[in-house]
PDB file of C-alpha atoms in Angstrom:
ATOM      1  CA  MET G   1       0.000   0.000   0.000  1.00 51.00           C
ATOM      2  CA  SER G   2       1.384   3.391  -0.931  1.00 60.00           C
ATOM      3  CA  ALA G   3       1.968   6.061   1.681  1.00 83.00           C
ATOM      4  CA  LEU G   4      -0.721   8.646   2.215  1.00 88.00           C
ATOM      5  CA  SER G   5       0.260  12.112   0.977  1.00 91.00           C
ATOM      6  CA  ARG G   6      -0.771  15.518   2.240  1.00 93.00           C
ATOM      7  CA  ASP G   7      -2.671  16.031  -1.034  1.00 94.00           C
ATOM      8  CA  ASP G   8      -4.588  12.783  -0.410  1.00 94.00           C
ATOM      9  CA  VAL G   9      -5.647  14.023   3.020  1.00 94.00           C
ATOM     10  CA  ALA G  10      -6.648  17.408   1.581  1.00 95.00           C
ATOM     11  CA  HIS G  11      -8.717  15.622  -1.081  1.00 95.00           C
ATOM     12  CA  LEU G  12     -10.448  13.450   1.544  1.00 94.00           C
ATOM     13  CA  ALA G  13     -11.131  16.513   3.695  1.00 95.00           C
ATOM     14  CA  GLY G  14     -12.673  18.226   0.679  1.00 95.00           C
ATOM     15  CA  LEU G  15     -14.899  15.230  -0.042  1.00 96.00           C
ATOM     16  CA  ALA G  16     -16.035  15.228   3.588  1.00 96.00           C
ATOM     17  CA  ARG G  17     -16.489  19.024   3.460  1.00 96.00           C
ATOM     18  CA  ILE G  18     -14.091  19.472   6.383  1.00 95.00           C
ATOM     19  CA  ASP G  19     -11.975  22.615   6.426  1.00 95.00           C
ATOM     20  CA  LEU G  20      -8.542  21.689   7.811  1.00 94.00           C
ATOM     21  CA  SER G  21      -5.690  24.076   8.508  1.00 94.00           C
ATOM     22  CA  ASP G  22      -2.174  23.330   7.228  1.00 93.00           C
ATOM     23  CA  ALA G  23      -1.146  22.069  10.673  1.00 95.00           C
ATOM     24  CA  GLU G  24      -4.207  19.808  10.861  1.00 95.00           C
ATOM     25  CA  LEU G  25      -3.486  18.411   7.384  1.00 94.00           C
ATOM     26  CA  ASP G  26       0.083  17.586   8.418  1.00 93.00           C
ATOM     27  CA  ARG G  27      -1.114  15.886  11.612  1.00 94.00           C
ATOM     28  CA  MET G  28      -3.846  13.944   9.811  1.00 94.00           C
ATOM     29  CA  VAL G  29      -1.358  12.481   7.312  1.00 93.00           C
ATOM     30  CA  GLY G  30       0.292  10.576  10.164  1.00 92.00           C
ATOM     31  CA  GLU G  31      -2.950   9.664  11.946  1.00 94.00           C
ATOM     32  CA  LEU G  32      -4.693   8.384   8.820  1.00 93.00           C
ATOM     33  CA  GLY G  33      -1.506   6.538   7.869  1.00 91.00           C
ATOM     34  CA  VAL G  34      -1.608   4.623  11.162  1.00 93.00           C
ATOM     35  CA  ILE G  35      -5.278   3.757  10.569  1.00 93.00           C
ATOM     36  CA  LEU G  36      -4.551   2.499   7.047  1.00 91.00           C
ATOM     37  CA  GLU G  37      -1.640   0.392   8.320  1.00 92.00           C
ATOM     38  CA  SER G  38      -3.890  -1.152  10.976  1.00 91.00           C
ATOM     39  CA  VAL G  39      -6.545  -2.009   8.406  1.00 89.00           C
ATOM     40  CA  ALA G  40      -3.876  -3.547   6.168  1.00 88.00           C
ATOM     41  CA  LYS G  41      -2.715  -5.781   9.049  1.00 89.00           C
ATOM     42  CA  VAL G  42      -6.265  -6.995   9.628  1.00 85.00           C
ATOM     43  CA  GLN G  43      -6.637  -7.770   5.929  1.00 83.00           C
ATOM     44  CA  GLU G  44      -3.498  -9.943   6.045  1.00 83.00           C
ATOM     45  CA  VAL G  45      -5.168 -12.469   8.338  1.00 81.00           C
ATOM     46  CA  ALA G  46      -5.787 -15.822   6.697  1.00 68.00           C
ATOM     47  CA  ALA G  47      -9.535 -15.814   7.116  1.00 74.00           C
ATOM     48  CA  ASP G  48     -10.634 -18.431   4.586  1.00 78.00           C
ATOM     49  CA  ASP G  49     -11.809 -20.757   7.346  1.00 80.00           C
ATOM     50  CA  ILE G  50     -13.306 -18.040   9.574  1.00 79.00           C
ATOM     51  CA  GLU G  51     -16.996 -17.254   9.252  1.00 79.00           C
ATOM     52  CA  PRO G  52     -17.759 -13.519   8.875  1.00 79.00           C
ATOM     53  CA  MET G  53     -19.450 -11.933  11.879  1.00 80.00           C
ATOM     54  CA  SER G  54     -20.908  -8.585  12.847  1.00 84.00           C
ATOM     55  CA  HIS G  55     -19.882  -8.772  16.501  1.00 85.00           C
ATOM     56  CA  PRO G  56     -17.189 -10.703  18.404  1.00 84.00           C
ATOM     57  CA  LEU G  57     -19.708 -12.020  20.947  1.00 86.00           C
ATOM     58  CA  PRO G  58     -23.094 -13.591  20.288  1.00 84.00           C
ATOM     59  CA  LEU G  59     -25.912 -11.108  20.702  1.00 84.00           C
ATOM     60  CA  THR G  60     -29.343 -11.864  22.058  1.00 85.00           C
ATOM     61  CA  ASN G  61     -32.485  -9.793  21.884  1.00 83.00           C
ATOM     62  CA  VAL G  62     -33.391  -8.613  25.383  1.00 83.00           C
ATOM     63  CA  THR G  63     -36.694  -6.942  24.603  1.00 88.00           C
ATOM     64  CA  ARG G  64     -39.830  -7.847  26.464  1.00 85.00           C
ATOM     65  CA  PRO G  65     -42.689  -9.697  24.775  1.00 87.00           C
ATOM     66  CA  ASP G  66     -45.124  -7.475  22.889  1.00 87.00           C
ATOM     67  CA  GLU G  67     -48.257  -7.728  25.002  1.00 91.00           C
ATOM     68  CA  VAL G  68     -51.283  -5.448  25.099  1.00 92.00           C
ATOM     69  CA  ARG G  69     -51.474  -3.644  28.443  1.00 92.00           C
ATOM     70  CA  PRO G  70     -53.742  -0.941  29.813  1.00 93.00           C
ATOM     71  CA  SER G  71     -52.663   2.567  28.858  1.00 92.00           C
ATOM     72  CA  LEU G  72     -53.884   6.153  29.020  1.00 91.00           C
ATOM     73  CA  GLY G  73     -57.146   7.010  27.351  1.00 92.00           C
ATOM     74  CA  VAL G  74     -57.352   9.803  24.793  1.00 92.00           C
ATOM     75  CA  GLU G  75     -58.787  12.290  27.293  1.00 91.00           C
ATOM     76  CA  ALA G  76     -56.078  11.624  29.879  1.00 93.00           C
ATOM     77  CA  ALA G  77     -53.277  11.765  27.308  1.00 92.00           C
ATOM     78  CA  LEU G  78     -54.492  15.080  25.877  1.00 93.00           C
ATOM     79  CA  SER G  79     -55.455  16.648  29.210  1.00 92.00           C
ATOM     80  CA  GLY G  80     -52.237  18.679  29.479  1.00 90.00           C
ATOM     81  CA  ALA G  81     -51.944  19.592  25.800  1.00 91.00           C
ATOM     82  CA  PRO G  82     -52.085  23.321  25.058  1.00 91.00           C
ATOM     83  CA  GLU G  83     -53.934  22.586  21.795  1.00 91.00           C
ATOM     84  CA  GLN G  84     -55.613  19.513  20.349  1.00 91.00           C
ATOM     85  CA  GLU G  85     -57.424  18.677  17.155  1.00 91.00           C
ATOM     86  CA  GLN G  86     -59.292  15.495  16.169  1.00 92.00           C
ATOM     87  CA  GLN G  87     -58.114  13.713  19.321  1.00 91.00           C
ATOM     88  CA  ARG G  88     -54.455  14.496  18.519  1.00 92.00           C
ATOM     89  CA  PHE G  89     -51.836  16.958  19.741  1.00 91.00           C
ATOM     90  CA  SER G  90     -51.864  20.107  17.608  1.00 92.00           C
ATOM     91  CA  VAL G  91     -48.391  21.540  16.923  1.00 90.00           C
ATOM     92  CA  PRO G  92     -47.138  24.301  14.615  1.00 87.00           C
ATOM     93  CA  ARG G  93     -46.216  23.199  11.078  1.00 86.00           C
ATOM     94  CA  ILE G  94     -42.431  23.182  10.574  1.00 89.00           C
ATOM     95  CA  LEU G  95     -42.257  21.747   7.033  1.00 87.00           C
ATOM     96  CA  ASP G  96     -43.758  23.089   3.835  1.00 80.00           C
ATOM     97  CA  ALA G  97     -46.499  21.137   2.083  1.00 73.00           C
ATOM     98  CA  ASP G  98     -44.185  20.269  -0.850  1.00 66.00           C
TER      99      ASP G  98
END
């Protein structure tokens, strides 16, 4: 893998729309170089016999069962609303119709 140049970092910063000073560009050359070297080391691993995974430990879903339970009625839920319309909270429009 070729070394990362200052122009490469400036190009990446432009693509990301990040304005970096000259000092920041110089610092980022080294930091991004270390990251690229680390990724290259990971890619060197002989992984033909290793199954791809999204997480190093098995994950389990810890959500509760979806069961119907008693909840607030419409009147109680809207009792503190400053404005309501058609049994819903009424809020100012923030987006245009189109």
